[in-house]
Coordinates of C-alpha atoms in Angstrom, one line a residue:
Chain B
M1133 CA -48.5 -108.2 55.0
A1134 CA -50.2 -108.6 58.2
K1135 CA -53.9 -108.1 58.7
L1136 CA -54.2 -105.0 61.1
L1137 CA -55.9 -105.9 64.3
S1138 CA -57.9 -102.5 64.4
G1139 CA -58.5 -101.0 68.3
K1140 CA -60.9 -98.7 66.5
E1141 CA -63.2 -101.5 64.8
V1142 CA -63.1 -103.3 68.1
T1143 CA -63.9 -100.4 70.2
A1144 CA -66.7 -99.4 67.8
S1145 CA -68.3 -102.5 68.3
L1146 CA -68.0 -102.7 71.9
N1147 CA -69.3 -99.2 72.2
E1148 CA -72.5 -100.8 70.7
E1149 CA -72.9 -103.0 73.3
I1150 CA -72.3 -100.6 76.1
R1151 CA -75.0 -97.9 74.4
K1152 CA -77.7 -100.9 74.4
K1153 CA -76.8 -101.3 78.2
T1154 CA -77.1 -97.8 79.1
E1155 CA -80.4 -97.7 76.9
L1156 CA -81.7 -100.4 79.3
L1157 CA -80.4 -98.4 82.5
T1158 CA -81.9 -95.2 80.9
A1159 CA -85.4 -97.1 80.8
H1160 CA -84.8 -97.8 84.6
H1161 CA -84.1 -94.1 85.2
I1162 CA -80.5 -95.1 85.8
T1163 CA -77.2 -93.1 84.9
P1164 CA -73.8 -95.4 85.1
K1165 CA -71.4 -93.2 87.0
L1166 CA -67.6 -93.6 87.2
G1167 CA -65.7 -92.6 90.5
I1168 CA -62.1 -91.4 89.4
I1169 CA -59.2 -91.0 92.3
R1170 CA -56.2 -89.8 91.6
I1171 CA -53.5 -88.8 93.6
G1172 CA -51.0 -86.3 92.0
E1173 CA -50.6 -84.8 88.7
R1174 CA -48.6 -87.5 87.0
E1175 CA -48.8 -87.1 83.3
D1176 CA -49.7 -90.7 82.3
D1177 CA -52.5 -90.9 84.8
I1178 CA -53.9 -87.4 83.2
S1179 CA -53.6 -88.5 79.9
Y1180 CA -55.5 -91.7 80.7
E1181 CA -58.2 -89.8 82.7
R1182 CA -58.5 -87.5 79.9
G1183 CA -59.2 -90.3 77.5
A1184 CA -61.7 -92.3 80.0
T1185 CA -63.9 -89.0 80.6
K1186 CA -64.2 -88.5 77.0
R1187 CA -65.4 -92.0 76.3
C1188 CA -67.7 -91.5 79.2
E1189 CA -69.3 -88.1 77.5
T1190 CA -69.5 -90.2 74.2
L1191 CA -71.2 -93.2 76.0
G1192 CA -73.6 -91.4 78.3
V1193 CA -71.9 -92.3 81.2
S1194 CA -71.2 -89.7 83.9
Y1195 CA -68.1 -89.5 85.9
E1196 CA -66.8 -87.6 89.0
K1197 CA -63.1 -86.7 89.8
F1198 CA -61.7 -86.9 93.3
L1199 CA -58.5 -85.4 93.3
L1200 CA -55.8 -85.5 96.1
P1201 CA -52.4 -84.1 96.5
E1202 CA -49.4 -86.3 96.1
D1203 CA -48.6 -85.9 99.7
A1204 CA -51.9 -87.3 100.7
S1205 CA -52.3 -89.1 104.0
E1206 CA -53.3 -92.5 104.3
E1207 CA -56.6 -91.4 106.2
M1208 CA -57.4 -88.9 103.4
V1209 CA -57.3 -91.6 100.9
L1210 CA -58.9 -94.1 102.9
N1211 CA -61.6 -91.3 103.6
T1212 CA -62.1 -90.9 99.9
I1213 CA -62.3 -94.5 99.1
A1214 CA -65.2 -95.0 101.9
Q1215 CA -66.8 -92.2 100.2
V1216 CA -66.7 -93.6 97.0
N1217 CA -68.0 -97.0 98.3
E1218 CA -70.9 -95.1 100.2
A1219 CA -72.0 -93.1 97.2
D1220 CA -75.1 -94.9 95.8
D1221 CA -75.0 -92.9 92.7
I1222 CA -71.1 -94.3 91.8
H1223 CA -70.9 -97.5 90.2
G1224 CA -67.3 -98.2 89.5
V1225 CA -64.3 -96.6 90.7
L1226 CA -61.0 -96.0 88.6
L1227 CA -57.9 -95.5 91.0
F1228 CA -54.5 -94.8 89.4
R1229 CA -51.5 -96.7 90.6
P1230 CA -48.8 -97.0 91.3
L1231 CA -49.9 -94.7 94.7
P1232 CA -47.1 -92.4 96.2
R1233 CA -44.6 -94.4 98.1
H1234 CA -45.5 -93.5 101.4
L1235 CA -49.0 -94.8 100.9
D1236 CA -49.7 -98.5 101.9
E1237 CA -51.0 -99.8 98.6
N1238 CA -52.2 -103.3 99.3
K1239 CA -54.4 -101.6 102.5
I1240 CA -55.7 -98.8 100.3
I1241 CA -56.6 -101.0 97.4
N1242 CA -58.5 -103.4 99.1
A1243 CA -60.6 -100.8 100.9
L1244 CA -62.1 -100.5 97.6
A1245 CA -65.9 -102.3 97.5
V1246 CA -65.3 -105.3 95.2
E1247 CA -68.2 -104.6 93.2
K1248 CA -66.9 -101.2 92.3
D1249 CA -63.5 -102.6 91.4
I1250 CA -64.0 -102.0 87.7
D1251 CA -60.2 -102.5 87.2
G1252 CA -59.5 -105.6 88.8
I1253 CA -57.0 -104.3 91.4
T1254 CA -58.3 -105.8 94.9
D1255 CA -57.4 -109.0 96.0
R1256 CA -60.5 -110.4 95.5
S1257 CA -61.1 -109.4 91.9
M1258 CA -57.6 -110.9 91.4
A1259 CA -58.3 -114.3 93.1
S1260 CA -61.2 -114.4 90.5
V1261 CA -59.2 -113.7 87.5
F1262 CA -56.7 -116.6 88.9
L1263 CA -59.2 -119.0 89.6
G1264 CA -61.2 -118.5 86.5
K1265 CA -64.4 -117.5 88.3
Q1266 CA -67.2 -115.2 86.8
T1267 CA -67.2 -112.8 89.8
G1268 CA -65.5 -109.5 90.2
F1269 CA -64.0 -107.5 86.8
A1270 CA -60.9 -108.4 85.5
P1271 CA -58.1 -105.6 84.8
C1272 CA -59.3 -103.6 81.7
T1273 CA -55.9 -104.2 80.0
P1274 CA -55.7 -107.8 79.5
S1275 CA -59.7 -107.8 79.1
A1276 CA -58.9 -105.5 76.1
C1277 CA -56.3 -108.0 74.6
M1278 CA -59.2 -111.0 74.9
K1279 CA -62.0 -108.6 73.2
I1280 CA -59.5 -108.1 70.5
L1281 CA -58.9 -111.8 70.1
D1282 CA -63.0 -112.5 70.3
H1283 CA -63.9 -109.9 67.8
Y1284 CA -61.8 -111.3 65.0
G1285 CA -62.6 -114.8 65.9
I1286 CA -59.1 -116.1 66.9
D1287 CA -59.6 -119.6 68.7
C1288 CA -57.4 -119.8 71.2
S1289 CA -58.3 -123.7 72.4
G1290 CA -55.4 -125.8 72.0
K1291 CA -53.2 -123.0 70.7
K1292 CA -49.7 -122.2 72.0
A1293 CA -50.0 -118.5 73.6
V1294 CA -46.8 -116.7 75.0
V1295 CA -47.3 -113.7 77.3
I1296 CA -44.2 -111.4 77.6
G1297 CA -44.3 -109.9 80.9
R1298 CA -45.2 -111.2 84.3
S1299 CA -47.0 -108.1 85.8
P1300 CA -49.8 -108.5 88.0
V1301 CA -51.5 -105.7 86.0
V1302 CA -51.3 -107.2 82.4
G1303 CA -48.9 -110.6 82.0
K1304 CA -50.3 -112.5 84.7
P1305 CA -54.1 -112.0 84.3
A1306 CA -53.7 -112.0 80.5
A1307 CA -52.2 -115.7 81.0
M1308 CA -54.9 -116.7 83.2
M1309 CA -57.3 -115.6 80.6
L1310 CA -55.7 -117.2 77.9
L1311 CA -55.4 -120.4 80.1
Q1312 CA -59.5 -119.8 80.4
K1313 CA -59.9 -119.8 76.7
N1314 CA -58.1 -123.4 76.6
A1315 CA -54.5 -122.4 75.1
T1316 CA -51.3 -123.7 76.4
V1317 CA -50.0 -120.6 78.1
T1318 CA -46.2 -119.9 78.3
I1319 CA -45.2 -116.7 80.9
C1320 CA -41.8 -115.0 79.6
H1321 CA -40.1 -112.2 81.3
T1322 CA -36.6 -110.7 81.8
K1323 CA -35.2 -114.1 82.9
T1324 CA -36.2 -116.0 80.1
K1325 CA -33.3 -118.0 78.0
D1326 CA -33.5 -117.4 74.4
M1327 CA -36.4 -115.6 74.3
P1328 CA -36.9 -115.3 70.5
S1329 CA -36.9 -119.1 70.3
V1330 CA -39.7 -119.6 72.9
V1331 CA -41.7 -116.4 71.4
K1332 CA -41.4 -118.2 67.9
E1333 CA -43.1 -120.9 68.9
A1334 CA -46.2 -119.1 69.9
D1335 CA -49.6 -119.1 67.7
I1336 CA -50.7 -116.1 69.6
V1337 CA -48.2 -113.7 71.3
I1338 CA -49.2 -111.1 73.9
V1339 CA -46.4 -108.5 74.2
A1340 CA -46.4 -106.3 77.8
A1341 CA -42.6 -106.2 77.9
G1342 CA -42.6 -102.2 78.9
R1343 CA -39.9 -101.4 76.6
A1344 CA -40.4 -99.7 73.1
G1345 CA -39.7 -102.2 70.0
V1346 CA -37.9 -104.6 71.9
I1347 CA -39.6 -107.5 70.0
G1348 CA -38.1 -107.6 66.4
A1349 CA -38.2 -110.4 63.7
D1350 CA -35.9 -112.7 65.2
Y1351 CA -39.0 -113.5 67.6
L1352 CA -41.6 -113.7 64.9
R1353 CA -42.8 -115.9 62.4
A1354 CA -45.4 -116.4 59.7
G1355 CA -48.8 -117.4 61.1
Q1356 CA -48.6 -115.7 64.5
T1357 CA -51.5 -113.2 65.9
V1358 CA -49.6 -110.5 67.7
I1359 CA -51.3 -108.2 70.6
D1360 CA -48.8 -105.3 71.6
V1361 CA -49.8 -103.7 75.0
G1362 CA -47.1 -101.4 75.0
I1363 CA -47.2 -97.5 74.7
N1364 CA -44.0 -95.8 74.7
V1365 CA -42.5 -92.8 73.1
N1366 CA -39.7 -93.3 70.7
E1367 CA -36.6 -91.3 70.0
E1368 CA -38.5 -89.1 67.8
G1369 CA -41.3 -88.2 69.9
K1370 CA -43.8 -90.9 68.4
L1371 CA -46.4 -93.1 70.5
C1372 CA -45.2 -96.8 69.6
G1373 CA -45.5 -100.1 71.0
D1374 CA -43.1 -102.8 72.6
V1375 CA -43.2 -104.7 69.2
N1376 CA -41.3 -103.2 66.3
F1377 CA -43.8 -102.8 63.9
A1378 CA -42.0 -102.1 60.5
D1379 CA -39.9 -105.5 61.0
A1380 CA -43.2 -107.8 62.4
E1381 CA -45.9 -106.5 60.1
P1382 CA -44.2 -108.2 57.1
V1383 CA -43.9 -111.5 58.8
V1384 CA -46.8 -112.2 60.8
D1385 CA -50.5 -113.3 60.1
A1386 CA -52.1 -110.7 62.2
I1387 CA -50.8 -107.7 64.5
T1388 CA -52.2 -104.6 66.6
P1389 CA -50.8 -101.4 65.6
V1390 CA -49.5 -98.6 68.4
P1391 CA -51.5 -96.2 68.6
G1392 CA -54.7 -97.9 67.5
G1393 CA -54.6 -101.1 69.1
V1394 CA -55.1 -102.2 72.6
G1395 CA -54.9 -98.9 74.4
S1396 CA -58.5 -97.4 72.6
V1397 CA -59.9 -101.0 73.7
T1398 CA -59.0 -100.7 77.1
T1399 CA -60.9 -97.5 77.9
S1400 CA -64.1 -98.8 76.6
V1401 CA -63.8 -101.9 78.6
L1402 CA -63.4 -99.8 81.5
I1403 CA -66.5 -97.9 80.8
E1404 CA -68.3 -101.1 79.8
H1405 CA -67.1 -102.3 83.5
V1406 CA -69.0 -99.4 85.0
V1407 CA -72.2 -100.0 82.8
D1408 CA -72.1 -103.8 84.2
A1409 CA -71.6 -102.8 87.7
A1410 CA -74.7 -100.6 87.4
L1411 CA -76.8 -103.4 85.5
L1412 CA -75.6 -105.9 88.0
K1413 CA -76.6 -103.2 91.3
A1414 CA -79.8 -102.6 89.4
G1415 CA -80.5 -106.6 89.3
L1416 CA -80.6 -106.1 85.3
A1417 CA -77.7 -108.5 84.7
I1418 CA -76.1 -111.3 86.4
L1419 CA -72.5 -112.2 86.3
Chain I
M233 CA -31.0 -144.0 86.6
A234 CA -32.8 -140.8 87.8
K235 CA -31.6 -139.6 91.2
L236 CA -34.3 -140.2 93.5
L237 CA -35.8 -136.8 95.1
S238 CA -36.6 -138.4 98.2
G239 CA -40.0 -137.0 100.2
K240 CA -38.4 -138.5 103.3
E241 CA -35.0 -136.7 103.1
V242 CA -36.7 -133.4 102.6
T243 CA -39.3 -134.2 105.4
A244 CA -36.5 -134.9 107.6
S245 CA -34.9 -131.7 106.9
L246 CA -38.1 -129.5 106.8
N247 CA -39.1 -131.5 110.4
E248 CA -35.8 -130.1 112.0
E249 CA -37.0 -126.8 110.7
I250 CA -40.2 -127.3 112.5
R251 CA -38.7 -128.2 115.9
K252 CA -36.4 -125.4 116.1
K253 CA -39.7 -123.2 115.7
T254 CA -41.9 -125.3 118.1
E255 CA -38.9 -125.4 120.7
L256 CA -39.2 -121.3 120.4
L257 CA -42.8 -121.4 120.8
T258 CA -42.3 -123.6 123.6
A259 CA -39.9 -121.0 125.3
H260 CA -42.7 -118.5 125.0
H261 CA -45.3 -121.0 126.5
I262 CA -47.0 -121.3 123.3
T263 CA -48.3 -124.9 122.0
P264 CA -49.1 -124.4 118.2
K265 CA -52.4 -126.1 117.4
L266 CA -54.2 -127.2 114.2
G267 CA -57.9 -126.9 113.7
I268 CA -59.3 -129.6 111.4
I269 CA -62.8 -129.3 109.8
R270 CA -64.0 -132.1 108.1
I271 CA -67.8 -132.6 106.9
G272 CA -68.5 -136.3 106.2
E273 CA -66.6 -139.4 105.6
R274 CA -64.9 -139.2 102.5
E275 CA -61.8 -141.8 102.7
D276 CA -59.4 -139.7 101.0
D277 CA -60.2 -137.0 103.7
I278 CA -59.8 -139.3 106.1
S279 CA -56.4 -140.6 105.2
Y280 CA -55.0 -137.2 104.9
E281 CA -56.1 -136.3 108.1
R282 CA -54.6 -139.5 109.8
G283 CA -51.4 -138.3 108.4
A284 CA -51.6 -135.1 109.3
T285 CA -52.4 -135.9 113.1
K286 CA -49.7 -138.2 113.5
R287 CA -47.2 -135.7 111.9
C288 CA -48.8 -133.1 114.5
E289 CA -47.9 -135.6 117.5
T290 CA -44.4 -136.3 116.1
L291 CA -43.7 -132.6 116.2
G292 CA -45.0 -131.7 119.0
V293 CA -48.0 -129.5 117.6
S294 CA -51.8 -130.1 119.3
Y295 CA -55.0 -130.5 117.1
E296 CA -58.5 -130.4 117.5
K297 CA -61.0 -131.9 115.2
F298 CA -64.5 -130.2 114.4
L299 CA -66.3 -133.2 112.2
L300 CA -69.7 -132.6 110.7
P301 CA -72.1 -134.6 109.1
E302 CA -72.3 -134.5 105.2
D303 CA -75.8 -133.0 105.5
A304 CA -74.6 -130.0 107.7
S305 CA -76.4 -127.0 107.1
E306 CA -74.4 -123.7 105.7
E307 CA -75.4 -122.2 109.2
M308 CA -73.6 -125.1 111.0
V309 CA -70.5 -124.6 108.6
L310 CA -70.2 -121.0 109.0
N311 CA -70.8 -121.2 112.7
T312 CA -67.8 -123.8 113.1
I313 CA -65.7 -121.7 111.1
A314 CA -66.6 -118.6 113.4
Q315 CA -65.4 -120.8 116.3
V316 CA -62.0 -121.6 115.0
N317 CA -61.7 -118.1 114.1
E318 CA -62.4 -117.1 117.3
A319 CA -60.6 -119.6 119.1
D320 CA -57.5 -118.3 120.6
D321 CA -55.4 -121.3 121.0
I322 CA -56.1 -122.6 117.2
H323 CA -53.0 -121.2 114.9
G324 CA -54.0 -122.8 111.5
V325 CA -57.3 -124.4 110.3
L326 CA -57.4 -127.1 107.7
L327 CA -60.7 -127.3 106.1
F328 CA -61.3 -130.5 103.4
R329 CA -62.8 -129.8 100.2
P330 CA -64.6 -130.3 97.8
L331 CA -67.3 -129.3 100.3
P332 CA -70.8 -131.4 100.1
R333 CA -72.5 -129.7 96.8
H334 CA -75.3 -128.1 98.8
L335 CA -72.7 -125.6 100.3
D336 CA -71.7 -122.4 99.1
E337 CA -68.2 -123.3 98.9
N338 CA -66.9 -119.7 98.1
K339 CA -68.6 -118.0 100.8
I340 CA -67.5 -121.0 103.3
I341 CA -64.0 -120.7 102.3
N342 CA -63.7 -116.7 102.5
A343 CA -65.2 -117.0 106.0
L344 CA -62.1 -118.3 107.3
A345 CA -59.5 -115.9 108.8
V346 CA -56.8 -115.4 106.4
E347 CA -53.9 -115.4 109.2
K348 CA -55.2 -119.1 109.9
D349 CA -55.6 -120.3 106.4
I350 CA -52.6 -122.5 106.1
D351 CA -53.9 -124.2 103.1
G352 CA -54.2 -121.3 101.1
I353 CA -57.6 -121.7 100.2
T354 CA -59.2 -118.0 100.8
D355 CA -59.1 -115.5 97.8
R356 CA -56.8 -113.2 99.7
S357 CA -54.2 -116.2 100.1
M358 CA -55.0 -117.2 96.4
A359 CA -54.2 -113.5 95.8
S360 CA -51.0 -113.4 97.6
V361 CA -50.0 -116.4 95.3
F362 CA -50.9 -114.9 92.3
L363 CA -49.4 -111.7 93.2
G364 CA -46.1 -113.1 94.4
K365 CA -46.7 -111.3 97.9
Q366 CA -45.1 -112.5 100.8
T367 CA -48.2 -112.4 102.9
G368 CA -50.9 -115.2 103.6
F369 CA -49.9 -119.0 103.1
A370 CA -49.7 -120.8 99.5
P371 CA -51.2 -124.2 99.2
C372 CA -49.7 -126.9 100.7
T373 CA -49.0 -129.2 97.6
P374 CA -47.3 -127.0 95.5
S375 CA -45.4 -125.4 98.6
A376 CA -44.0 -129.1 99.0
C377 CA -42.9 -128.9 95.4
M378 CA -41.0 -126.0 95.7
K379 CA -39.6 -127.7 99.1
I380 CA -38.2 -130.5 96.9
L381 CA -36.4 -128.3 94.3
D382 CA -35.1 -125.9 96.8
H383 CA -33.4 -129.1 99.1
Y384 CA -31.9 -130.6 96.2
G385 CA -30.6 -127.2 95.1
I386 CA -32.2 -127.3 91.8
D387 CA -31.9 -123.8 90.2
C388 CA -35.2 -122.4 88.4
S389 CA -33.9 -119.2 87.1
G390 CA -34.0 -119.1 83.5
K391 CA -34.9 -122.7 83.2
K392 CA -37.9 -123.7 81.4
A393 CA -40.8 -125.4 83.4
V394 CA -43.8 -127.1 82.7
V395 CA -46.8 -127.7 84.5
I396 CA -49.5 -130.3 83.9
G397 CA -52.6 -129.1 85.1
R398 CA -54.2 -126.0 85.8
S399 CA -56.0 -126.6 88.9
P400 CA -56.6 -123.9 91.5
V401 CA -55.4 -126.1 94.3
V402 CA -51.8 -127.3 92.3
G403 CA -51.4 -126.3 88.7
K404 CA -52.0 -122.5 89.1
P405 CA -50.2 -121.8 92.3
A406 CA -47.2 -124.0 91.3
A407 CA -47.0 -122.0 88.0
M408 CA -46.8 -118.8 89.8
M409 CA -44.2 -120.2 92.3
L410 CA -42.0 -121.2 89.8
L411 CA -42.7 -117.9 88.0
Q412 CA -41.7 -116.2 91.3
K413 CA -38.5 -118.3 91.2
N414 CA -37.9 -117.0 87.4
A415 CA -38.5 -120.0 85.5
T416 CA -40.1 -119.6 82.1
V417 CA -43.6 -121.2 83.1
T418 CA -45.7 -123.4 80.5
I419 CA -48.9 -124.5 81.7
C420 CA -50.6 -127.6 79.9
H421 CA -54.1 -129.3 80.5
T422 CA -56.3 -131.5 78.9
K423 CA -56.6 -129.1 75.7
T424 CA -53.1 -128.8 75.0
K425 CA -52.0 -130.3 71.6
D426 CA -49.0 -132.4 71.3
M427 CA -48.3 -132.1 75.0
P428 CA -45.7 -134.8 74.9
S429 CA -43.3 -132.3 72.6
V430 CA -44.2 -129.5 74.7
V431 CA -43.2 -131.5 78.0
K432 CA -40.1 -132.5 76.5
E433 CA -38.9 -129.3 76.1
A434 CA -38.8 -128.5 80.0
D435 CA -36.0 -128.6 82.1
I436 CA -38.5 -129.3 85.2
V437 CA -41.9 -130.7 85.2
I438 CA -44.3 -130.7 87.4
V439 CA -47.3 -133.4 86.9
A440 CA -50.6 -132.9 88.5
A441 CA -52.6 -134.5 85.9
G442 CA -54.8 -136.3 88.4
R443 CA -54.6 -139.9 86.1
A444 CA -52.4 -142.6 86.8
G445 CA -49.5 -143.0 84.8
V446 CA -50.3 -141.0 81.9
I447 CA -46.8 -139.3 81.6
G448 CA -44.9 -141.8 79.9
A449 CA -41.2 -142.2 78.2
D450 CA -42.7 -140.0 75.0
Y451 CA -42.9 -137.0 77.3
L452 CA -39.4 -137.0 78.8
R453 CA -35.8 -136.8 78.2
A454 CA -32.5 -136.8 79.7
G455 CA -31.9 -133.6 81.8
Q456 CA -35.4 -133.5 83.1
T457 CA -36.4 -132.9 87.0
V458 CA -39.7 -134.3 87.6
I459 CA -41.9 -133.7 90.5
D460 CA -45.1 -136.1 90.4
V461 CA -47.8 -134.7 92.5
G462 CA -50.3 -137.3 91.4
I463 CA -51.4 -140.1 94.1
N464 CA -53.5 -142.7 92.3
V465 CA -54.1 -146.4 93.1
N466 CA -53.5 -148.5 90.4
E467 CA -55.3 -151.7 88.7
E468 CA -53.1 -153.9 91.2
G469 CA -54.3 -151.8 94.1
K470 CA -51.1 -149.9 94.8
L471 CA -50.5 -146.3 94.9
C472 CA -49.0 -144.5 91.9
G473 CA -48.4 -141.3 90.6
D474 CA -49.5 -139.5 87.2
V475 CA -46.1 -140.2 85.9
N476 CA -44.9 -144.1 84.5
F477 CA -42.2 -144.4 87.1
A478 CA -40.9 -147.6 85.4
D479 CA -40.8 -145.5 81.7
A480 CA -39.3 -142.5 83.2
E481 CA -36.8 -143.4 85.8
P482 CA -34.5 -144.6 83.1
V483 CA -34.6 -141.4 81.2
V484 CA -34.7 -138.4 83.2
D485 CA -32.0 -137.1 85.4
A486 CA -34.2 -136.5 89.1
I487 CA -37.7 -137.8 89.6
T488 CA -39.9 -138.2 93.1
P489 CA -41.2 -141.6 93.7
V490 CA -44.7 -142.5 94.8
P491 CA -45.3 -143.2 97.2
G492 CA -42.3 -141.4 99.1
G493 CA -42.6 -137.9 97.3
V494 CA -44.6 -134.9 97.5
G495 CA -47.3 -136.4 99.6
S496 CA -44.7 -136.5 102.8
V497 CA -43.6 -133.3 102.5
T498 CA -47.2 -131.9 101.6
T499 CA -48.1 -133.0 105.5
S500 CA -44.8 -131.4 107.1
V501 CA -45.7 -128.1 105.1
L502 CA -48.9 -127.8 106.4
I503 CA -47.6 -128.3 110.2
E504 CA -44.8 -125.8 109.4
H505 CA -47.6 -123.6 108.5
V506 CA -49.3 -124.1 111.5
V507 CA -46.2 -123.3 113.5
D508 CA -45.6 -120.3 111.5
A509 CA -49.1 -118.9 112.0
A510 CA -48.3 -119.3 115.8
L511 CA -44.8 -117.3 115.4
L512 CA -46.2 -114.7 113.4
K513 CA -49.2 -114.5 116.0
A514 CA -46.8 -114.2 118.8
G515 CA -45.0 -111.7 117.0
L516 CA -41.7 -114.2 116.8
A517 CA -41.8 -113.9 113.1
I518 CA -42.6 -111.5 110.6
L519 CA -43.7 -112.7 106.7

């Protein structure tokens, strides 16, 4: 029986931190505010947006939505970004990706002011994660993974960590963050040979494979901590992770459930970044 | 007896490519030009500079040195960078690092125009390497490692690769480049436990430990390809790598010598980047 790494518990603790920070901002007559730019009506985006705005309301953070049609021109999108960059009351911006194909994603993303880039999507934020610098914000999902490890006191130094997945949004930044924590980090992906034996060697496994239940008991052993980033819908229409939870749970030492794991923490990390951006802007914090 | 991966051979082949490109530029009345910014008189810098300018002369690339005193002010350095950015005839810039401590390295580096950043030191170039994008130039040393693997037809896909070292100049970009080649990549460093057993599992080892001869036979086995990035001076005053060559050579399948390995290739990669920057500027190539 593995210890359950509860996203709810980590989120509760993180929300306490956020509340302390918003109180400090309130004392300075500042309300932190999130700007949300969504192009089109993709269901995943709307669901994530709903979670984010609800969490904003719970935590005393305001928000403003900038909704553009699926066929918005590059100029329209760039104008919207210029608008949020200039808006004095908006501290952080969530821009949903991938953008529709007719838009130049690289150009648009990098138009965003780096100090408002709370999901670490600009090149400058990415470079900070890569270089291990304390400037800019890291992407929220891998940051949530680190929050979970930190909350449960899982020391990474000298440990073998395996990251499954090499996306710029999760896998690669997670690997860099584990490296920053002094883990010996291995990155696996679809071209990895005999992945089960590679993953079995890890003390800490971060799974961002993007496919439901693909990581089964043959990848796992006693003593491991498993963080499951996957959010999928299985054949019965239920939410599930990339790890086969029923197989994994009796084997490993600790594991995050899906739902109730990384996802919930990610939303609070996003809000924390907005609040941190507001603190930084007000000179009430330094990175 | 390992196969020797000769830097000289790779350089000769690379220089042929560079000559073809400079011929194309010459036909368009363009002489590629390298700008060198050196602050102070550090011996390592001067030695690398000498190698670079000699290689420029061999390959028909011109160069201009911008030499500043060790105590140069930030303003002086930024002015010099503005000057090379604006100089229409300078296609690529080599800026020696680390900068003297009184200078804001992050600020100065990122003042350099990304299209002239032929050693991949700016955040935007770093982000390209991290994201595996085909924009900007990668740092020359890890690029040289990849050139050696490519030249000798060493396929990385699905192979286990270990990088020893996590510096932003070599270890981290090398890891990202191996990942781009579909290797399963592990990054080791000073906090790695039982490094010999981790390194022994690798098919391809890139060593950037920064200490003379620390990688001995206990780290190595038959079947491995070893790329030694280290350049050190041993007790007898001779150049040597981070790998104990005498121990390693009888064991592994293939290895780069030091001197005569990565270093020589790095210099030609630098020149190739200058030439590529000139081609890109002239619209004679696309990335």
